[in-house]
JSON list of C-alpha atoms in Angstrom, two decimals:
[
{"chain": "S", "resi": 851, "resn": "MET", "atom": "CA", "xyz": [14.56, -4.12, -21.40]},
{"chain": "S", "resi": 852, "resn": "THR", "atom": "CA", "xyz": [13.50, -0.82, -22.93]},
{"chain": "S", "resi": 853, "resn": "ARG", "atom": "CA", "xyz": [12.31, 2.06, -20.75]},
{"chain": "S", "resi": 854, "resn": "GLY", "atom": "CA", "xyz": [8.82, 1.70, -22.19]},
{"chain": "S", "resi": 855, "resn": "ALA", "atom": "CA", "xyz": [8.68, -2.01, -21.41]},
{"chain": "S", "resi": 856, "resn": "GLU", "atom": "CA", "xyz": [9.98, -1.43, -17.90]},
{"chain": "S", "resi": 857, "resn": "ARG", "atom": "CA", "xyz": [7.41, 1.34, -17.41]},
{"chain": "S", "resi": 858, "resn": "ARG", "atom": "CA", "xyz": [4.59, -1.02, -18.44]},
{"chain": "S", "resi": 859, "resn": "LEU", "atom": "CA", "xyz": [5.91, -3.74, -16.14]},
{"chain": "S", "resi": 860, "resn": "LEU", "atom": "CA", "xyz": [6.07, -1.32, -13.19]},
{"chain": "S", "resi": 861, "resn": "GLN", "atom": "CA", "xyz": [2.55, -0.13, -14.00]},
{"chain": "S", "resi": 862, "resn": "ALA", "atom": "CA", "xyz": [1.33, -3.74, -13.99]},
{"chain": "S", "resi": 863, "resn": "VAL", "atom": "CA", "xyz": [3.05, -4.53, -10.68]},
{"chain": "S", "resi": 864, "resn": "VAL", "atom": "CA", "xyz": [1.61, -1.43, -9.02]},
{"chain": "S", "resi": 865, "resn": "ALA", "atom": "CA", "xyz": [-1.86, -2.24, -10.41]},
{"chain": "S", "resi": 866, "resn": "LEU", "atom": "CA", "xyz": [-1.65, -5.77, -9.00]},
{"chain": "S", "resi": 867, "resn": "LEU", "atom": "CA", "xyz": [-0.43, -4.51, -5.62]},
{"chain": "S", "resi": 868, "resn": "CYS", "atom": "CA", "xyz": [-3.32, -2.00, -5.56]},
{"chain": "S", "resi": 869, "resn": "LEU", "atom": "CA", "xyz": [-5.79, -4.87, -5.68]},
{"chain": "S", "resi": 870, "resn": "ILE", "atom": "CA", "xyz": [-4.83, -5.87, -2.13]},
{"chain": "S", "resi": 871, "resn": "PRO", "atom": "CA", "xyz": [-5.76, -2.62, -0.37]},
{"chain": "S", "resi": 872, "resn": "LEU", "atom": "CA", "xyz": [-8.66, -1.92, -2.71]},
{"chain": "S", "resi": 873, "resn": "SER", "atom": "CA", "xyz": [-10.29, -5.21, -1.75]},
{"chain": "S", "resi": 874, "resn": "THR", "atom": "CA", "xyz": [-9.38, -5.35, 1.95]},
{"chain": "S", "resi": 875, "resn": "ALA", "atom": "CA", "xyz": [-10.25, -1.69, 2.57]},
{"chain": "S", "resi": 876, "resn": "SER", "atom": "CA", "xyz": [-13.60, -2.11, 0.86]},
{"chain": "S", "resi": 877, "resn": "VAL", "atom": "CA", "xyz": [-14.41, -5.15, 3.00]},
{"chain": "S", "resi": 878, "resn": "GLY", "atom": "CA", "xyz": [-13.27, -3.25, 6.09]},
{"chain": "S", "resi": 879, "resn": "ILE", "atom": "CA", "xyz": [-15.59, -0.36, 5.29]},
{"chain": "S", "resi": 880, "resn": "LEU", "atom": "CA", "xyz": [-18.55, -2.61, 4.52]},
{"chain": "S", "resi": 881, "resn": "ARG", "atom": "CA", "xyz": [-18.14, -5.16, 7.32]},
{"chain": "S", "resi": 882, "resn": "GLY", "atom": "CA", "xyz": [-16.29, -3.21, 10.01]},
{"chain": "S", "resi": 883, "resn": "ALA", "atom": "CA", "xyz": [-14.02, -4.63, 12.69]},
{"chain": "S", "resi": 884, "resn": "GLY", "atom": "CA", "xyz": [-16.36, -7.58, 13.13]},
{"chain": "S", "resi": 885, "resn": "TRP", "atom": "CA", "xyz": [-14.83, -8.92, 9.91]},
{"chain": "S", "resi": 886, "resn": "LEU", "atom": "CA", "xyz": [-11.69, -9.81, 11.88]},
{"chain": "S", "resi": 887, "resn": "ALA", "atom": "CA", "xyz": [-12.97, -10.19, 15.44]},
{"chain": "S", "resi": 888, "resn": "HIS", "atom": "CA", "xyz": [-14.43, -13.34, 16.91]},
{"chain": "S", "resi": 889, "resn": "ASP", "atom": "CA", "xyz": [-16.16, -11.49, 19.74]},
{"chain": "S", "resi": 890, "resn": "ALA", "atom": "CA", "xyz": [-18.53, -8.54, 19.80]},
{"chain": "S", "resi": 891, "resn": "VAL", "atom": "CA", "xyz": [-16.84, -5.30, 18.74]},
{"chain": "S", "resi": 892, "resn": "ARG", "atom": "CA", "xyz": [-17.36, -2.04, 20.60]},
{"chain": "S", "resi": 893, "resn": "ALA", "atom": "CA", "xyz": [-18.72, 0.86, 18.58]},
{"chain": "S", "resi": 894, "resn": "ASP", "atom": "CA", "xyz": [-15.56, 2.97, 19.06]},
{"chain": "S", "resi": 895, "resn": "LEU", "atom": "CA", "xyz": [-13.32, 0.21, 17.72]},
{"chain": "S", "resi": 896, "resn": "ASP", "atom": "CA", "xyz": [-15.64, -0.42, 14.77]},
{"chain": "S", "resi": 897, "resn": "SER", "atom": "CA", "xyz": [-15.82, 3.31, 13.99]},
{"chain": "S", "resi": 898, "resn": "HIS", "atom": "CA", "xyz": [-12.02, 3.65, 14.10]},
{"chain": "S", "resi": 899, "resn": "PHE", "atom": "CA", "xyz": [-11.54, 0.49, 12.03]},
{"chain": "S", "resi": 900, "resn": "ARG", "atom": "CA", "xyz": [-13.92, 1.72, 9.32]},
{"chain": "S", "resi": 901, "resn": "TYR", "atom": "CA", "xyz": [-12.26, 5.15, 9.32]},
{"chain": "S", "resi": 902, "resn": "LEU", "atom": "CA", "xyz": [-8.81, 3.59, 8.86]},
{"chain": "S", "resi": 903, "resn": "SER", "atom": "CA", "xyz": [-10.23, 1.33, 6.15]},
{"chain": "S", "resi": 904, "resn": "GLY", "atom": "CA", "xyz": [-11.43, 4.48, 4.38]},
{"chain": "S", "resi": 905, "resn": "VAL", "atom": "CA", "xyz": [-7.98, 6.05, 4.67]},
{"chain": "S", "resi": 906, "resn": "PHE", "atom": "CA", "xyz": [-6.49, 2.80, 3.34]},
{"chain": "S", "resi": 907, "resn": "LEU", "atom": "CA", "xyz": [-8.92, 2.87, 0.41]},
{"chain": "S", "resi": 908, "resn": "GLY", "atom": "CA", "xyz": [-7.97, 6.48, -0.31]},
{"chain": "S", "resi": 909, "resn": "MET", "atom": "CA", "xyz": [-4.28, 5.55, -0.34]},
{"chain": "S", "resi": 910, "resn": "ALA", "atom": "CA", "xyz": [-4.97, 2.69, -2.74]},
{"chain": "S", "resi": 911, "resn": "LEU", "atom": "CA", "xyz": [-6.84, 5.04, -5.05]},
{"chain": "S", "resi": 912, "resn": "GLY", "atom": "CA", "xyz": [-3.92, 7.48, -4.77]},
{"chain": "S", "resi": 913, "resn": "PHE", "atom": "CA", "xyz": [-1.49, 4.77, -5.85]},
{"chain": "S", "resi": 914, "resn": "ALA", "atom": "CA", "xyz": [-3.83, 3.80, -8.69]},
{"chain": "S", "resi": 915, "resn": "SER", "atom": "CA", "xyz": [-3.91, 7.42, -9.86]},
{"chain": "S", "resi": 916, "resn": "CYS", "atom": "CA", "xyz": [-0.12, 7.29, -10.27]},
{"chain": "S", "resi": 917, "resn": "ILE", "atom": "CA", "xyz": [-0.22, 4.36, -12.70]},
{"chain": "S", "resi": 918, "resn": "PRO", "atom": "CA", "xyz": [-0.90, 6.17, -16.02]},
{"chain": "S", "resi": 919, "resn": "ALA", "atom": "CA", "xyz": [2.15, 8.46, -15.71]},
{"chain": "S", "resi": 920, "resn": "ILE", "atom": "CA", "xyz": [4.13, 6.52, -13.12]},
{"chain": "S", "resi": 921, "resn": "GLU", "atom": "CA", "xyz": [7.46, 7.81, -14.42]},
{"chain": "S", "resi": 922, "resn": "ARG", "atom": "CA", "xyz": [6.40, 11.38, -13.50]},
{"chain": "S", "resi": 923, "resn": "GLN", "atom": "CA", "xyz": [4.70, 10.74, -10.15]},
{"chain": "S", "resi": 924, "resn": "ALA", "atom": "CA", "xyz": [7.70, 10.57, -7.80]},
{"chain": "S", "resi": 925, "resn": "ALA", "atom": "CA", "xyz": [6.53, 12.97, -5.07]},
{"chain": "S", "resi": 926, "resn": "HIS", "atom": "CA", "xyz": [3.00, 11.58, -4.95]},
{"chain": "S", "resi": 927, "resn": "PHE", "atom": "CA", "xyz": [4.23, 7.98, -5.14]},
{"chain": "S", "resi": 928, "resn": "ARG", "atom": "CA", "xyz": [6.85, 8.47, -2.39]},
{"chain": "S", "resi": 929, "resn": "LEU", "atom": "CA", "xyz": [4.40, 10.17, -0.04]},
{"chain": "S", "resi": 930, "resn": "LEU", "atom": "CA", "xyz": [1.92, 7.32, -0.39]},
{"chain": "S", "resi": 931, "resn": "GLY", "atom": "CA", "xyz": [4.72, 4.77, -0.05]},
{"chain": "S", "resi": 932, "resn": "MET", "atom": "CA", "xyz": [6.01, 6.46, 3.10]},
{"chain": "S", "resi": 933, "resn": "MET", "atom": "CA", "xyz": [2.51, 6.21, 4.59]},
{"chain": "S", "resi": 934, "resn": "VAL", "atom": "CA", "xyz": [2.44, 2.47, 3.85]},
{"chain": "S", "resi": 935, "resn": "VAL", "atom": "CA", "xyz": [5.91, 1.92, 5.34]},
{"chain": "S", "resi": 936, "resn": "ILE", "atom": "CA", "xyz": [4.99, 3.86, 8.51]},
{"chain": "S", "resi": 937, "resn": "GLY", "atom": "CA", "xyz": [1.88, 1.69, 8.79]},
{"chain": "S", "resi": 938, "resn": "GLY", "atom": "CA", "xyz": [4.07, -1.39, 8.38]},
{"chain": "S", "resi": 939, "resn": "LEU", "atom": "CA", "xyz": [6.38, -0.17, 11.15]},
{"chain": "S", "resi": 940, "resn": "ALA", "atom": "CA", "xyz": [3.34, 0.26, 13.40]},
{"chain": "S", "resi": 941, "resn": "ARG", "atom": "CA", "xyz": [2.24, -3.27, 12.50]},
{"chain": "S", "resi": 942, "resn": "ALA", "atom": "CA", "xyz": [5.76, -4.57, 13.30]},
{"chain": "S", "resi": 943, "resn": "TRP", "atom": "CA", "xyz": [5.56, -2.85, 16.68]},
{"chain": "S", "resi": 944, "resn": "SER", "atom": "CA", "xyz": [2.28, -4.66, 17.33]},
{"chain": "S", "resi": 945, "resn": "LEU", "atom": "CA", "xyz": [3.94, -7.94, 16.40]},
{"chain": "S", "resi": 946, "resn": "ILE", "atom": "CA", "xyz": [6.66, -7.29, 18.99]},
{"chain": "S", "resi": 947, "resn": "GLU", "atom": "CA", "xyz": [4.33, -5.94, 21.70]},
{"chain": "S", "resi": 948, "resn": "VAL", "atom": "CA", "xyz": [1.29, -8.20, 21.30]},
{"chain": "S", "resi": 949, "resn": "GLY", "atom": "CA", "xyz": [2.46, -11.16, 19.24]},
{"chain": "S", "resi": 950, "resn": "PRO", "atom": "CA", "xyz": [1.98, -12.41, 15.71]},
{"chain": "S", "resi": 951, "resn": "PRO", "atom": "CA", "xyz": [-1.28, -11.63, 13.93]},
{"chain": "S", "resi": 952, "resn": "SER", "atom": "CA", "xyz": [-3.01, -13.90, 11.44]},
{"chain": "S", "resi": 953, "resn": "THR", "atom": "CA", "xyz": [-1.33, -14.95, 8.20]},
{"chain": "S", "resi": 954, "resn": "GLY", "atom": "CA", "xyz": [-3.07, -12.26, 6.15]},
{"chain": "S", "resi": 955, "resn": "HIS", "atom": "CA", "xyz": [-1.66, -9.55, 8.37]},
{"chain": "S", "resi": 956, "resn": "LEU", "atom": "CA", "xyz": [1.81, -11.08, 8.24]},
{"chain": "S", "resi": 957, "resn": "VAL", "atom": "CA", "xyz": [1.57, -11.00, 4.43]},
{"chain": "S", "resi": 958, "resn": "GLY", "atom": "CA", "xyz": [0.54, -7.35, 4.73]},
{"chain": "S", "resi": 959, "resn": "LEU", "atom": "CA", "xyz": [3.61, -6.68, 6.86]},
{"chain": "S", "resi": 960, "resn": "CYS", "atom": "CA", "xyz": [5.84, -8.23, 4.18]},
{"chain": "S", "resi": 961, "resn": "VAL", "atom": "CA", "xyz": [4.21, -6.09, 1.50]},
{"chain": "S", "resi": 962, "resn": "GLU", "atom": "CA", "xyz": [4.46, -2.93, 3.62]},
{"chain": "S", "resi": 963, "resn": "LEU", "atom": "CA", "xyz": [8.10, -3.33, 4.66]},
{"chain": "S", "resi": 964, "resn": "GLY", "atom": "CA", "xyz": [9.36, -5.37, 1.70]},
{"chain": "S", "resi": 965, "resn": "ALA", "atom": "CA", "xyz": [7.50, -4.98, -1.57]},
{"chain": "S", "resi": 966, "resn": "VAL", "atom": "CA", "xyz": [6.53, -1.31, -1.21]},
{"chain": "S", "resi": 967, "resn": "PRO", "atom": "CA", "xyz": [10.08, -0.06, -0.51]},
{"chain": "S", "resi": 968, "resn": "LEU", "atom": "CA", "xyz": [11.34, -2.10, -3.48]},
{"chain": "S", "resi": 969, "resn": "VAL", "atom": "CA", "xyz": [8.64, -0.66, -5.76]},
{"chain": "S", "resi": 970, "resn": "LEU", "atom": "CA", "xyz": [9.51, 2.84, -4.52]},
{"chain": "S", "resi": 971, "resn": "LEU", "atom": "CA", "xyz": [13.17, 2.28, -5.44]},
{"chain": "S", "resi": 972, "resn": "TRP", "atom": "CA", "xyz": [12.14, 0.88, -8.81]},
{"chain": "S", "resi": 973, "resn": "GLN", "atom": "CA", "xyz": [9.93, 3.89, -9.56]},
{"chain": "S", "resi": 974, "resn": "ALA", "atom": "CA", "xyz": [12.74, 6.29, -8.56]},
{"chain": "S", "resi": 975, "resn": "SER", "atom": "CA", "xyz": [15.19, 4.45, -10.81]},
{"chain": "S", "resi": 976, "resn": "LEU", "atom": "CA", "xyz": [12.76, 4.50, -13.73]},
{"chain": "S", "resi": 977, "resn": "GLN", "atom": "CA", "xyz": [12.06, 8.19, -13.20]},
{"chain": "S", "resi": 978, "resn": "ARG", "atom": "CA", "xyz": [15.79, 9.05, -13.29]},
{"chain": "S", "resi": 979, "resn": "ARG", "atom": "CA", "xyz": [16.30, 7.11, -16.51]},
{"chain": "S", "resi": 980, "resn": "TRP", "atom": "CA", "xyz": [13.10, 8.45, -18.07]},
{"chain": "S", "resi": 981, "resn": "ARG", "atom": "CA", "xyz": [14.44, 12.02, -17.78]},
{"chain": "S", "resi": 982, "resn": "GLU", "atom": "CA", "xyz": [17.70, 11.14, -19.57]}
]
């Protein structure tokens, strides 16, 4: 595969992965914690949930901003990826401490601790070869 073709494939994968946080963060902002809770949600929890949804949306937009020149966005891409992995580690801690969440959150955990690190490695590999 040529570097250009690999670059386009990585751009497409990142764009597809961005759809997950773009959609879930937007719903989280619009609907609040009540979106996931079956009981009434306290104002502090809802406020914190919407704040974190906004941060999540900002991260997704940050990843999306890397797509056009993904081969030159290593520092930006790695910082955002590190934030996702740290969030995944926090989610894994919750799984151990509290128990398994719903399927959607388990999928998120797989993306955060599986797909994102692989995409980070892929981007780093592409960047090294792009400079050659």
